[in-house]
């Protein structure tokens, strides 16, 4: 107290205390008025707050700094804090910093506009920890940004603790302390009034938010009174049941249930448990159609615990039921298809097994490693090993190495090339080695990868013997033909040539004796001489064509030079013969090369309409390569292979008999090429 101030008398102090008490009474009256207003507002918002407070998940309303604005009972039970304690705190009271860093920054503000934390920890009041799933839903109400925090306990443990409120009671010891406490009470009451005003505004914003959530829900939501009559419903309820927005006002919700017995069972459960969750029941739309629904119902109670109504959330199960029916039909159809496919597979299996059993061919299947997985009965019969015993074995475990190496090489070639091949294979039997014509092709699994090789082999040993006999016979015939031609050529040259020469000499003698005495007879002698000369030329040509002596006397090259020159005279086609220094070849190869060239050139003259022909002879190692190329009209080689002429067949046969090969290439309008390759040594020839 300052020196110039007058001391306060007891009366003045009593007056000041009376004035403060009057002020306190006025503030208490205002607080009661505010409480009445708040209670009236809360009653109007009771249905929405019931949805908020009766939710099973913990729900918190926060401002953008993370301070708690409101919390439901589940949130209090989950954390162990009272509502008052939570409203006086922020999220950092419950959350661990390392778990909440994705949602809140270091200043305690929301990092992003909305967040979801699938797993985080919450510290309960008793210090224990629980794992929760948190969804932060920002919303705006009354020009203020808020966050709805929905917390679901994912540990399955719900613990509740009653928080003890600490009471602070201190006795006033003197007038000054009492005056200070009265002033503090005044300030506290003032703050409470301001906080309650803010709470009313926040409750209003929460109501608007919850109304927005209910109205835009994908489920039908309705609130009914004790008699089951609608008080509130959302837009989705009208859409599902086919009613306009005002048609449900005052209507009994019981009218929407199709099965009364099922309705009574559901209501009985609701009376016993006070909640019904995910109850499937049939409901009736306005047009009379029946739809399956999933119903969840919670009772609404007043402050005294009396039931005043209920909240119902319904979800249309029509699409799900149709999906289940479609799935069932698809499964039934799949089952029928599977059974039909199994029958077809069994039938095809029986057919294939019948073919494998009775076919005279040898059939085998090997995997990519060359191990047998299946052989038919013919294979078992020929090689004396059953399918069960051969399974998993390779050719090297069954056949001699030289044969097994051949089989494996052929199998690998089929796998590498990826298509079928026709191969002649030598396979040992008890009576010796047999020749088989094998068709091998790759097998594939369901992913398109090669899984093995199938081989179908036919014994052609007898056929090969017959072919060799025919080839030897053909060679003998051709050799006989060549000998006969040579003999005929010699007869024509020696016998007929001498006779014609003698006739010519006599004709010349007659001409010399008659030209002075009998001119007519002399002219006839001249005509006879010319006819004899022509006949001599014809006989010489026939003899040369039968067996040109130049081939025997001088060799292959001079014979071809003479023959191409003769053809050029007769046909007018330009012939060119290109050749290297060809070593002397034996009679078989020379005759084969000459006859093949002769037939090829004859075909060119007869059929090609060519103007230029080139004949080439080259030595390539131990091979004599003969090529005949023309610029004629060409032909289709496919048609040639379908119906080969005798001339072409003879050319191939001569090449084969000499141990060589013959190929013909041609395209319509692009001329033709004949390629013949013969071994110079003639060792592989059959012709004698």
XYZ file of C-alpha atoms in Angstrom:
688
model
C 0.000 0.000 0.000
C 1.410 3.395 -0.969
C 2.046 5.999 1.639
C -0.509 8.532 0.302
C -3.352 5.977 0.054
C -5.975 5.966 2.779
C -6.393 2.706 4.728
C -9.495 0.627 3.813
C -12.002 0.478 6.549
C -13.903 -2.647 7.502
C -17.141 -1.185 6.158
C -15.550 -0.392 2.812
C -14.161 -3.911 2.591
C -17.569 -5.420 3.380
C -19.177 -3.222 0.696
C -16.564 -4.350 -1.841
C -17.159 -8.004 -0.934
C -20.927 -7.523 -1.284
C -20.412 -5.903 -4.685
C -18.242 -8.829 -5.829
C -20.789 -11.364 -4.595
C -23.535 -9.560 -6.537
C -21.334 -9.672 -9.641
C -20.722 -13.389 -9.124
C -24.465 -14.020 -8.812
C -25.065 -12.153 -12.073
C -22.411 -14.244 -13.842
C -23.890 -17.428 -12.402
C -27.291 -16.416 -13.791
C -25.822 -15.810 -17.230
C -24.080 -19.165 -17.062
C -27.400 -20.873 -16.279
C -28.997 -19.085 -19.251
C -26.161 -20.250 -21.499
C -26.566 -23.783 -20.179
C -30.312 -23.731 -21.016
C -29.529 -22.527 -24.543
C -26.874 -25.209 -24.951
C -29.186 -27.947 -23.681
C -31.903 -26.803 -26.114
C -29.413 -26.904 -29.006
C -28.143 -30.301 -27.937
C -31.687 -31.723 -27.914
C -32.233 -30.518 -31.463
C -28.981 -32.100 -32.518
C -29.463 -35.232 -30.433
C -30.098 -37.647 -33.401
C -26.930 -36.512 -35.198
C -24.873 -36.508 -32.032
C -26.232 -39.994 -31.277
C -24.776 -41.224 -34.583
C -21.489 -39.496 -33.685
C -21.310 -40.629 -30.073
C -22.673 -44.182 -30.644
C -20.163 -45.029 -33.360
C -17.996 -48.025 -32.537
C -14.882 -46.264 -33.796
C -13.279 -43.463 -31.838
C -14.156 -40.130 -33.447
C -12.352 -36.852 -32.695
C -12.985 -33.408 -34.144
C -9.775 -31.353 -34.316
C -8.831 -27.884 -35.402
C -5.985 -27.422 -37.892
C -3.452 -27.140 -35.039
C -4.419 -30.578 -33.769
C -6.376 -29.425 -30.712
C -9.336 -31.583 -29.731
C -12.673 -29.863 -30.290
C -14.950 -32.831 -29.627
C -14.675 -36.570 -29.038
C -17.188 -39.416 -28.839
C -17.511 -41.967 -26.073
C -15.666 -44.636 -28.054
C -12.676 -42.293 -28.329
C -12.675 -41.751 -24.579
C -12.978 -45.476 -23.868
C -10.220 -46.245 -26.335
C -7.701 -43.765 -24.871
C -8.704 -43.841 -21.192
C -9.074 -40.058 -21.090
C -12.269 -38.249 -20.204
C -13.905 -36.022 -22.708
C -12.911 -32.941 -20.680
C -9.286 -34.054 -20.588
C -9.205 -34.616 -24.325
C -10.919 -31.308 -25.084
C -8.152 -29.566 -23.171
C -5.401 -31.332 -25.163
C -4.142 -31.908 -28.703
C -3.140 -34.950 -30.792
C 0.361 -35.016 -29.327
C -1.144 -36.189 -26.050
C -2.075 -39.515 -27.687
C 0.193 -39.914 -30.675
C 3.857 -40.858 -30.781
C 5.850 -38.282 -32.773
C 7.483 -40.910 -34.993
C 4.045 -42.377 -35.895
C 2.290 -39.052 -36.497
C 5.007 -37.354 -38.546
C 3.262 -38.255 -41.833
C 0.144 -36.312 -40.801
C 1.326 -33.450 -38.511
C 4.428 -31.268 -38.806
C 6.657 -30.107 -36.001
C 4.499 -27.019 -35.441
C 1.491 -29.269 -34.808
C -0.267 -28.424 -38.071
C -1.801 -30.812 -40.557
C 0.928 -31.579 -43.145
C -1.424 -32.512 -45.988
C -5.082 -31.847 -46.746
C -6.238 -35.222 -45.526
C -4.251 -38.275 -44.461
C -4.670 -41.927 -43.693
C -2.485 -43.837 -41.244
C -3.117 -47.580 -41.653
C -1.072 -48.408 -38.559
C 0.101 -46.159 -35.775
C 0.420 -46.228 -32.009
C -1.639 -44.344 -29.475
C -0.498 -43.790 -25.915
C -3.324 -44.365 -23.450
C -3.655 -42.454 -20.244
C -2.332 -45.381 -18.209
C 0.840 -45.347 -20.288
C -0.012 -48.486 -22.258
C 0.068 -48.511 -26.040
C -2.528 -49.652 -28.550
C -2.329 -49.991 -32.333
C -4.975 -48.075 -34.260
C -5.996 -47.217 -37.827
C -6.511 -43.467 -38.288
C -8.373 -41.604 -41.037
C -8.164 -37.791 -41.055
C -11.056 -36.212 -42.985
C -10.766 -32.427 -43.350
C -13.965 -30.391 -43.664
C -14.985 -26.780 -43.470
C -17.861 -25.428 -41.417
C -18.751 -21.825 -40.633
C -15.620 -20.577 -42.411
C -13.377 -22.663 -40.194
C -11.192 -25.616 -41.218
C -11.651 -28.685 -39.029
C -10.540 -32.304 -39.158
C -12.637 -35.377 -38.352
C -10.286 -38.010 -36.907
C -11.718 -41.556 -37.033
C -9.717 -44.031 -34.937
C -10.357 -47.756 -35.025
C -8.713 -50.049 -32.471
C -7.082 -52.771 -34.515
C -5.703 -54.680 -31.548
C -9.112 -56.019 -30.611
C -8.616 -54.867 -27.100
C -10.795 -52.224 -25.658
C -9.898 -51.007 -22.350
C -11.612 -48.321 -20.415
C -10.362 -46.498 -17.437
C -12.083 -43.932 -15.387
C -10.082 -40.817 -15.164
C -10.109 -39.318 -11.710
C -10.703 -35.645 -11.634
C -8.557 -33.896 -9.278
C -10.357 -31.609 -6.959
C -8.641 -28.525 -5.812
C -10.097 -27.128 -2.645
C -8.377 -24.585 -0.728
C -9.712 -22.693 2.237
C -9.722 -19.027 2.109
C -7.572 -17.834 4.954
C -8.039 -14.128 4.672
C -9.970 -11.460 2.823
C -7.266 -10.703 0.289
C -6.989 -14.417 -0.732
C -10.800 -14.618 -0.972
C -10.917 -11.520 -3.132
C -8.276 -12.961 -5.464
C -10.166 -16.281 -5.744
C -13.383 -14.386 -6.521
C -11.583 -12.531 -9.281
C -10.157 -15.781 -10.608
C -13.627 -17.348 -10.498
C -14.955 -14.388 -12.426
C -12.300 -14.844 -15.106
C -12.882 -18.590 -15.202
C -16.632 -18.124 -15.635
C -15.961 -15.660 -18.380
C -13.695 -18.131 -20.162
C -16.263 -20.934 -19.745
C -18.952 -18.814 -21.334
C -16.663 -18.020 -24.268
C -15.668 -21.668 -24.614
C -19.313 -22.777 -24.533
C -20.112 -20.287 -27.271
C -17.273 -21.736 -29.320
C -18.551 -25.239 -28.502
C -22.012 -24.299 -29.779
C -20.490 -23.063 -33.019
C -18.357 -26.174 -33.333
C -21.379 -28.389 -32.599
C -23.273 -26.550 -35.304
C -20.442 -27.110 -37.765
C -20.232 -30.755 -36.735
C -23.979 -31.090 -37.257
C -23.647 -29.630 -40.753
C -20.778 -31.989 -41.492
C -22.632 -35.059 -40.205
C -25.736 -34.041 -42.165
C -23.540 -33.782 -45.267
C -22.022 -37.216 -44.554
C -25.460 -38.786 -44.050
C -26.986 -37.118 -47.104
C -24.168 -38.213 -49.411
C -23.754 -41.721 -48.041
C -23.956 -44.604 -50.514
C -26.128 -46.432 -47.966
C -29.712 -45.673 -47.024
C -29.761 -44.000 -43.567
C -32.949 -43.331 -41.616
C -33.876 -42.251 -38.076
C -37.236 -43.383 -36.665
C -39.085 -42.656 -33.406
C -40.207 -45.217 -30.815
C -43.168 -46.205 -32.992
C -40.954 -46.800 -35.993
C -42.050 -43.712 -37.937
C -39.493 -41.831 -40.001
C -38.066 -38.639 -38.520
C -35.064 -38.270 -40.815
C -33.799 -40.035 -43.935
C -31.193 -39.357 -46.572
C -31.448 -39.068 -50.338
C -30.140 -42.603 -50.905
C -33.025 -44.080 -48.885
C -35.527 -42.516 -51.261
C -33.571 -43.741 -54.292
C -33.337 -47.340 -53.065
C -36.975 -47.694 -52.029
C -38.420 -45.541 -54.834
C -39.936 -42.737 -52.724
C -39.824 -39.001 -53.248
C -38.095 -36.866 -50.629
C -41.319 -36.126 -48.675
C -43.083 -39.478 -49.148
C -41.420 -41.082 -46.126
C -42.442 -38.373 -43.657
C -44.440 -40.003 -40.870
C -44.487 -43.355 -42.673
C -43.796 -46.469 -40.644
C -40.508 -48.127 -41.448
C -42.153 -51.493 -40.744
C -44.097 -51.145 -44.027
C -40.840 -51.564 -45.928
C -40.181 -55.105 -44.659
C -41.395 -57.938 -46.905
C -41.300 -60.786 -44.366
C -43.083 -60.018 -41.066
C -41.639 -63.059 -39.310
C -38.123 -62.067 -40.259
C -38.890 -58.525 -39.067
C -40.016 -59.816 -35.649
C -36.840 -61.887 -35.308
C -34.712 -58.845 -36.087
C -36.620 -56.641 -33.624
C -36.293 -59.283 -30.914
C -32.534 -59.301 -31.387
C -32.541 -55.491 -31.271
C -34.442 -55.524 -27.950
C -32.034 -58.046 -26.467
C -28.749 -56.638 -27.744
C -29.759 -52.990 -28.404
C -27.876 -53.194 -31.691
C -28.206 -55.199 -34.926
C -25.303 -55.365 -37.338
C -25.279 -56.609 -40.957
C -28.600 -58.428 -40.770
C -29.746 -59.692 -44.183
C -33.467 -59.223 -44.724
C -35.885 -58.785 -47.645
C -37.420 -55.323 -48.033
C -40.172 -53.974 -50.267
C -39.840 -51.012 -52.617
C -42.667 -48.615 -53.481
C -43.412 -50.492 -56.721
C -43.802 -53.760 -54.791
C -40.525 -55.317 -55.914
C -38.483 -57.157 -53.302
C -34.808 -56.391 -52.725
C -32.295 -58.033 -50.354
C -30.823 -55.559 -47.867
C -28.062 -55.542 -45.272
C -29.408 -53.784 -42.136
C -27.576 -52.307 -39.142
C -29.695 -50.690 -36.353
C -28.697 -48.834 -33.154
C -31.106 -47.594 -30.467
C -31.296 -43.890 -29.537
C -31.718 -43.064 -25.836
C -32.428 -39.893 -23.852
C -30.549 -38.628 -20.802
C -32.450 -41.058 -18.581
C -31.627 -44.107 -20.684
C -35.084 -44.389 -22.230
C -35.335 -45.477 -25.868
C -36.541 -42.604 -28.039
C -35.896 -44.099 -31.471
C -33.296 -45.819 -33.587
C -30.827 -45.229 -36.403
C -30.930 -47.648 -39.354
C -28.263 -48.056 -42.052
C -29.296 -50.236 -45.022
C -27.253 -51.387 -47.992
C -28.777 -52.786 -51.205
C -27.475 -56.329 -51.788
C -29.150 -56.761 -55.199
C -25.944 -56.353 -57.190
C -24.052 -58.646 -54.841
C -26.795 -61.277 -54.986
C -26.907 -61.041 -58.775
C -23.151 -61.380 -58.816
C -23.386 -64.435 -56.569
C -26.027 -65.950 -58.868
C -23.934 -65.161 -61.945
C -20.930 -66.698 -60.224
C -22.926 -69.810 -59.339
C -24.195 -70.117 -62.919
C -20.658 -69.623 -64.218
C -19.370 -72.289 -61.848
C -22.147 -74.672 -62.894
C -21.418 -73.974 -66.556
C -17.702 -74.439 -65.948
C -18.414 -77.710 -64.148
C -20.544 -78.944 -67.049
C -17.914 -77.843 -69.552
C -15.180 -79.480 -67.486
C -17.087 -82.761 -67.329
C -17.787 -82.643 -71.068
C -14.134 -81.858 -71.720
C -13.102 -84.765 -69.505
C -15.377 -87.089 -71.486
C -13.875 -85.837 -74.745
C -10.352 -86.221 -73.383
C -11.093 -89.770 -72.237
C -12.607 -90.599 -75.643
C -9.649 -89.083 -77.506
C -7.266 -90.849 -75.147
C -8.914 -94.186 -75.896
C -8.685 -93.463 -79.629
C -5.024 -92.461 -79.385
C -4.185 -95.470 -77.228
C -5.948 -97.696 -79.770
C -3.899 -96.179 -82.573
C -0.688 -96.544 -80.575
C -1.532 -100.152 -79.765
C -2.448 -101.373 -83.243
C -0.361 -99.198 -85.577
C 2.490 -101.107 -87.271
C 4.726 -98.050 -86.862
C 7.081 -97.605 -83.913
C 5.948 -94.619 -81.801
C 7.931 -93.030 -78.977
C 7.875 -89.811 -76.946
C 10.956 -88.375 -75.215
C 11.412 -85.306 -73.057
C 13.868 -82.540 -73.916
C 16.633 -84.428 -72.082
C 16.153 -87.429 -74.381
C 14.483 -89.670 -71.777
C 11.558 -91.833 -72.819
C 8.124 -90.988 -71.430
C 6.013 -93.252 -73.677
C 6.410 -96.030 -76.263
C 3.713 -98.002 -78.050
C 3.189 -101.760 -78.093
C 5.050 -102.136 -81.429
C 8.155 -100.594 -79.831
C 7.830 -102.980 -76.875
C 7.457 -105.948 -79.249
C 10.458 -105.108 -81.452
C 12.956 -104.083 -78.781
C 11.806 -106.293 -75.915
C 11.401 -103.579 -73.261
C 8.067 -102.540 -71.785
C 6.783 -98.987 -71.479
C 7.137 -99.117 -67.682
C 10.777 -100.227 -67.829
C 11.820 -97.825 -70.582
C 10.267 -94.810 -68.858
C 12.983 -92.354 -67.782
C 15.743 -94.083 -69.752
C 17.713 -92.591 -72.642
C 18.773 -94.116 -75.967
C 22.315 -94.518 -74.617
C 20.960 -96.919 -71.982
C 19.194 -99.071 -74.607
C 21.098 -98.934 -77.922
C 24.803 -99.041 -78.864
C 26.522 -95.679 -78.677
C 26.822 -95.059 -82.443
C 23.057 -95.501 -82.878
C 22.152 -93.571 -79.696
C 24.315 -90.618 -80.795
C 22.468 -90.572 -84.126
C 19.027 -90.620 -82.441
C 19.958 -87.852 -79.973
C 21.402 -85.623 -82.719
C 18.210 -85.973 -84.770
C 16.037 -85.189 -81.714
C 18.063 -82.079 -80.868
C 17.852 -80.849 -84.459
C 14.048 -81.117 -84.327
C 13.972 -79.173 -81.027
C 16.273 -76.451 -82.375
C 14.457 -76.031 -85.717
C 11.010 -76.204 -84.101
C 9.325 -78.144 -86.906
C 8.937 -81.712 -88.125
C 11.660 -83.581 -90.021
C 11.649 -86.778 -92.070
C 14.803 -88.775 -91.403
C 16.185 -92.172 -92.375
C 17.562 -93.859 -89.263
C 19.455 -97.118 -88.793
C 18.113 -99.143 -85.838
C 19.642 -102.441 -84.648
C 17.368 -105.511 -84.490
C 18.016 -109.076 -83.420
C 18.437 -110.050 -87.105
C 20.649 -107.081 -87.977
C 20.361 -103.372 -88.660
C 17.075 -102.148 -90.162
C 16.401 -98.909 -91.985
C 13.497 -96.792 -90.676
C 11.832 -93.738 -92.125
C 11.215 -91.594 -89.022
C 8.965 -88.548 -88.816
C 9.973 -86.515 -85.761
C 8.263 -83.376 -84.495
C 8.462 -81.240 -81.320
C 5.822 -81.303 -78.564
C 4.863 -78.161 -76.626
C 3.401 -77.505 -73.176
C 0.579 -75.106 -72.337
C 3.049 -72.186 -72.209
C 4.324 -72.831 -75.743
C 7.686 -74.171 -74.582
C 9.100 -77.341 -76.138
C 8.479 -80.278 -73.788
C 9.730 -83.187 -75.871
C 9.964 -84.981 -79.215
C 7.568 -87.506 -80.731
C 8.887 -89.985 -83.268
C 6.870 -92.196 -85.635
C 9.113 -94.691 -87.440
C 8.274 -97.129 -90.243
C 10.551 -100.031 -91.184
C 11.552 -99.498 -94.835
C 14.330 -102.094 -94.911
C 12.584 -104.232 -97.526
C 11.635 -101.140 -99.498
C 15.257 -99.980 -99.510
C 16.352 -103.422 -100.666
C 13.805 -103.289 -103.480
C 14.946 -99.779 -104.426
C 18.572 -100.896 -104.507
C 17.620 -103.874 -106.648
C 15.673 -101.606 -109.000
C 18.592 -99.195 -109.091
C 21.014 -101.982 -109.924
C 18.594 -103.270 -112.547
C 18.182 -99.777 -113.956
C 21.951 -99.366 -114.012
C 22.324 -102.661 -115.810
C 19.666 -101.645 -118.321
C 21.327 -98.299 -118.934
C 24.720 -99.952 -119.242
C 23.199 -102.409 -121.712
C 21.616 -99.523 -123.600
C 24.945 -97.754 -123.835
C 26.638 -100.938 -125.077
C 23.834 -101.565 -127.553
C 23.987 -97.978 -128.758
C 27.732 -98.247 -129.204
C 27.318 -101.536 -131.093
C 24.604 -100.084 -133.332
C 26.711 -96.983 -133.912
C 29.676 -99.163 -134.913
C 27.465 -101.264 -137.208
C 26.097 -98.145 -138.855
C 29.561 -96.666 -139.207
C 31.370 -99.814 -140.296
C 28.844 -101.845 -142.257
C 26.299 -99.376 -143.572
C 28.970 -96.709 -143.969
C 31.096 -98.984 -146.163
C 28.095 -99.944 -148.318
C 27.116 -96.317 -148.801
C 30.723 -95.412 -149.606
C 30.875 -98.180 -152.255
C 27.565 -96.996 -153.757
C 28.897 -93.474 -153.954
C 32.069 -94.664 -155.661
C 29.990 -96.606 -158.225
C 27.748 -93.599 -158.764
C 30.751 -91.364 -159.410
C 32.124 -93.958 -161.895
C 28.776 -94.055 -163.713
C 28.678 -90.267 -163.827
C 32.136 -90.068 -165.345
C 31.223 -92.600 -168.062
C 27.776 -91.254 -168.921
C 28.259 -87.504 -168.850
C 29.517 -87.488 -172.467
C 27.161 -90.070 -173.959
C 23.923 -89.997 -171.997
C 23.220 -86.668 -170.337
C 19.919 -87.802 -168.798
C 21.550 -90.830 -167.185
C 24.392 -88.606 -165.995
C 21.912 -86.269 -164.260
C 20.305 -89.254 -162.527
C 23.777 -90.322 -161.380
C 24.337 -86.837 -159.902
C 21.003 -87.063 -158.008
C 21.944 -90.510 -156.734
C 25.324 -89.218 -155.536
C 23.676 -86.345 -153.641
C 21.135 -88.717 -152.064
C 23.937 -91.078 -151.051
C 25.909 -88.154 -149.536
C 22.833 -87.097 -147.578
C 22.274 -90.649 -146.381
C 25.901 -90.912 -145.314
C 25.498 -87.709 -143.276
C 22.266 -89.016 -141.683
C 23.878 -92.345 -140.795
C 26.901 -90.537 -139.345
C 24.568 -88.297 -137.261
C 22.552 -91.257 -136.006
C 25.720 -93.084 -135.056
C 27.066 -90.051 -133.231
C 23.815 -89.501 -131.360
C 23.659 -93.149 -130.366
C 27.185 -93.085 -129.005
C 29.493 -90.254 -130.051
C 32.865 -91.704 -130.760
C 34.420 -88.446 -129.625
C 33.227 -89.239 -126.061
C 35.116 -92.505 -126.108
C 38.090 -91.208 -128.041
C 38.626 -87.658 -126.708
C 36.536 -87.367 -123.534
C 33.636 -85.387 -122.029
C 34.611 -81.806 -122.953
C 35.128 -82.434 -126.723
C 31.899 -84.455 -126.819
C 29.917 -81.555 -125.281
C 31.625 -79.057 -127.616
C 30.627 -81.156 -130.631
C 27.064 -81.657 -129.363
C 26.425 -77.966 -128.547
C 27.822 -76.980 -131.949
C 25.488 -79.436 -133.693
C 22.470 -78.154 -131.707
C 23.359 -74.554 -132.518
C 23.391 -75.405 -136.248
C 20.032 -77.143 -136.145
C 18.143 -74.824 -133.695
C 19.692 -71.387 -134.182
C 20.066 -71.019 -130.393
C 23.342 -69.549 -129.100
C 25.161 -72.120 -126.964
C 28.141 -71.276 -124.717
C 30.251 -73.955 -123.040
C 32.319 -72.815 -120.025
C 34.696 -75.267 -118.434
C 37.827 -75.579 -116.364
C 40.615 -78.043 -116.869
C 38.636 -81.145 -116.100
C 40.649 -84.185 -115.071
C 39.924 -87.438 -116.798
C 36.867 -89.064 -115.292
C 35.816 -92.668 -115.535
C 33.389 -93.886 -118.150
C 30.424 -94.044 -115.742
C 30.690 -90.384 -114.687
C 31.508 -89.152 -118.210
C 28.561 -91.031 -119.727
C 26.198 -89.827 -116.972
C 27.306 -86.195 -117.363
C 27.023 -86.341 -121.160
C 23.585 -87.982 -121.181
C 22.239 -85.561 -118.517
C 23.544 -82.579 -120.498
C 22.149 -84.102 -123.728
C 18.654 -84.532 -122.192
C 18.704 -81.074 -120.595
C 19.741 -79.378 -123.852
C 17.176 -81.378 -125.835
C 14.444 -80.147 -123.446
C 15.651 -76.556 -123.884
C 15.422 -76.839 -127.676
C 11.995 -78.495 -127.562
C 10.183 -76.535 -124.832
C 11.910 -73.395 -123.558
C 11.847 -70.987 -126.545
C 15.251 -69.816 -125.318
C 17.690 -67.728 -127.363
C 20.764 -68.287 -125.205
C 22.001 -71.335 -123.288
C 25.074 -71.579 -121.063
C 26.626 -74.921 -120.121
C 29.211 -74.942 -117.302
C 31.526 -77.657 -116.041
C 33.492 -77.113 -112.822
C 35.458 -79.241 -110.413
C 34.616 -78.639 -106.758
C 36.850 -80.860 -104.693
C 35.974 -84.445 -105.608
C 32.750 -83.345 -107.316
C 32.067 -82.577 -110.960
C 29.440 -79.805 -111.140
C 27.407 -79.551 -114.361
C 25.077 -76.560 -114.829
C 22.739 -75.795 -117.741
C 21.146 -72.315 -117.682
C 18.737 -70.935 -120.307
C 16.823 -67.664 -120.727
C 13.614 -69.374 -121.836
C 10.060 -69.048 -120.554
C 10.600 -71.233 -117.487
C 7.983 -73.373 -115.749
C 6.423 -74.212 -112.363
C 8.667 -76.668 -110.510
C 5.762 -77.687 -108.220
C 3.865 -79.070 -111.198
C 7.061 -80.746 -112.369
C 7.386 -82.584 -109.025
C 3.746 -83.685 -109.204
C 4.081 -85.272 -112.656
C 7.726 -85.671 -113.596
C 8.422 -86.485 -117.270
C 10.366 -89.542 -118.339
C 13.237 -87.343 -119.502
C 13.634 -85.619 -116.123
C 13.157 -88.923 -114.303
C 15.895 -90.451 -116.468
C 18.218 -87.580 -115.638
C 17.642 -88.083 -111.893
C 18.128 -91.822 -112.203
C 21.429 -91.400 -114.079
C 22.655 -88.957 -111.401
C 21.663 -91.340 -108.597
C 23.297 -94.308 -110.300
C 26.521 -92.340 -110.582
C 26.304 -91.441 -106.888
C 25.296 -87.831 -107.541
C 22.353 -85.453 -107.254
C 20.198 -83.449 -109.648
C 18.257 -80.238 -108.858
C 16.086 -78.159 -111.165
C 15.246 -74.488 -110.512
C 12.803 -72.498 -112.603
C 10.159 -69.769 -112.448
C 7.671 -68.850 -115.153
C 9.186 -66.117 -117.333
C 12.640 -66.361 -115.709
C 14.272 -69.305 -117.459
C 15.513 -72.566 -115.965
C 18.614 -73.987 -114.271
C 19.700 -77.625 -114.065
C 22.360 -78.435 -111.433
C 24.029 -81.848 -111.429
C 26.757 -82.904 -108.985
C 28.663 -86.150 -109.629
C 31.597 -87.696 -107.729
C 34.635 -87.658 -109.990
C 35.876 -90.977 -108.664
C 32.573 -92.657 -109.388
C 33.102 -94.901 -106.354
C 29.511 -94.575 -105.210
C 28.094 -95.321 -108.637
C 26.088 -98.463 -109.317
C 26.373 -98.331 -113.134
C 28.912 -100.787 -114.516
